[in-house]
GROMACS .gro file of C-alpha atoms in nm:
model
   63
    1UNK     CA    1  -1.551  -0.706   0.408
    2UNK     CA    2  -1.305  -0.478   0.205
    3UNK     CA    3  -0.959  -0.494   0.405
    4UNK     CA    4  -0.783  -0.271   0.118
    5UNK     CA    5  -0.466  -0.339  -0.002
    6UNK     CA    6  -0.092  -0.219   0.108
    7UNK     CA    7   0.246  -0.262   0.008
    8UNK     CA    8   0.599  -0.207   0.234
    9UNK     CA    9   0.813   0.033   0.095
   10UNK     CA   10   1.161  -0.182   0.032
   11UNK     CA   11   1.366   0.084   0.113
   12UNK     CA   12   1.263   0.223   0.459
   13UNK     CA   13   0.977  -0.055   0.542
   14UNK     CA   14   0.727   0.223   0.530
   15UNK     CA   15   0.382   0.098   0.473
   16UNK     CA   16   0.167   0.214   0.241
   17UNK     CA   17  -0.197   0.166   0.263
   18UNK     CA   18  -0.493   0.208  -0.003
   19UNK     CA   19  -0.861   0.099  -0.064
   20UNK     CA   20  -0.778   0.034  -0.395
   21UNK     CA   21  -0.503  -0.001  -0.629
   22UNK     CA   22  -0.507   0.319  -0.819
   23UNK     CA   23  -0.463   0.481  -0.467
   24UNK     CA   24  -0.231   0.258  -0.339
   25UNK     CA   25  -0.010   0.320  -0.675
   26UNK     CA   26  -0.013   0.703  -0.573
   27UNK     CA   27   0.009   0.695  -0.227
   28UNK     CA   28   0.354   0.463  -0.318
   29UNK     CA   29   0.478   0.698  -0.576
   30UNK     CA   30   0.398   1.033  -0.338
   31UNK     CA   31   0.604   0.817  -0.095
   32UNK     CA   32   0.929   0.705  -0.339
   33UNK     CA   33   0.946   1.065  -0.480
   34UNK     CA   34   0.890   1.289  -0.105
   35UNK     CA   35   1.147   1.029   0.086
   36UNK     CA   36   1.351   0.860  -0.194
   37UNK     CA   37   1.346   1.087  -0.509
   38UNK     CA   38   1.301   0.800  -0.638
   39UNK     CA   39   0.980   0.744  -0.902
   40UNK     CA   40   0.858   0.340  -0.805
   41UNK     CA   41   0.706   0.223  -1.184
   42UNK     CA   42   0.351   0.149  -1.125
   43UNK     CA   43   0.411  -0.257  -1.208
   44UNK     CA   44   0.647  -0.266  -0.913
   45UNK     CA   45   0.361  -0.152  -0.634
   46UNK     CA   46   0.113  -0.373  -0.842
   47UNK     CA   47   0.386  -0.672  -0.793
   48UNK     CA   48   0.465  -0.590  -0.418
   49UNK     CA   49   0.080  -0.526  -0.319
   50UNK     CA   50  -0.072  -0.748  -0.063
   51UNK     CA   51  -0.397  -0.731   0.131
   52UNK     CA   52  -0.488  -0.530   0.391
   53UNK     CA   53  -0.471  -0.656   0.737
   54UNK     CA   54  -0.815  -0.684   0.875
   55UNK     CA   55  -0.973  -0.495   1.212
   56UNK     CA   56  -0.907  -0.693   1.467
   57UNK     CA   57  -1.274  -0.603   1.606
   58UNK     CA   58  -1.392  -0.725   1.267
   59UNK     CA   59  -1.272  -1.106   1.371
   60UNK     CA   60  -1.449  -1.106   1.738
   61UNK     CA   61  -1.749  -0.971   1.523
   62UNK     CA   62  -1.732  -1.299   1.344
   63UNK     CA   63  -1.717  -1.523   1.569
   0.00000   0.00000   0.00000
């Protein structure tokens, strides 16, 4: 089950959402730059990252 990975931008709460970590560093610095003009260093995302939350289908499927 891959539930991806996201991080929350600090500054608006945005959330940012990626199936891997490559992606979910560009998708956060396409984010920082467009909204914030700001240019988020990759080791923040990496630091902030947390998993995906799963489909809650996914959990009935389980069960």
């Amino acid at each position: 089950m891959d539930v991806g990975l996201e991080v929350s931008c600090p500054m608006c709460g945005g959330l940012i959402e990626a199936a891997d970590r490559d992606e979910l560093i560009r998708l956060s610095q396409l984010h920082t730059r467009d909204a914030h003009r700001y240019n988020v260093p990759a080791e923040h995302v990496l630091a902030a990252m947390t998993p995906g939350d799963t489909d809650p289908g996914q959990e009935e499927d389980a069960q």
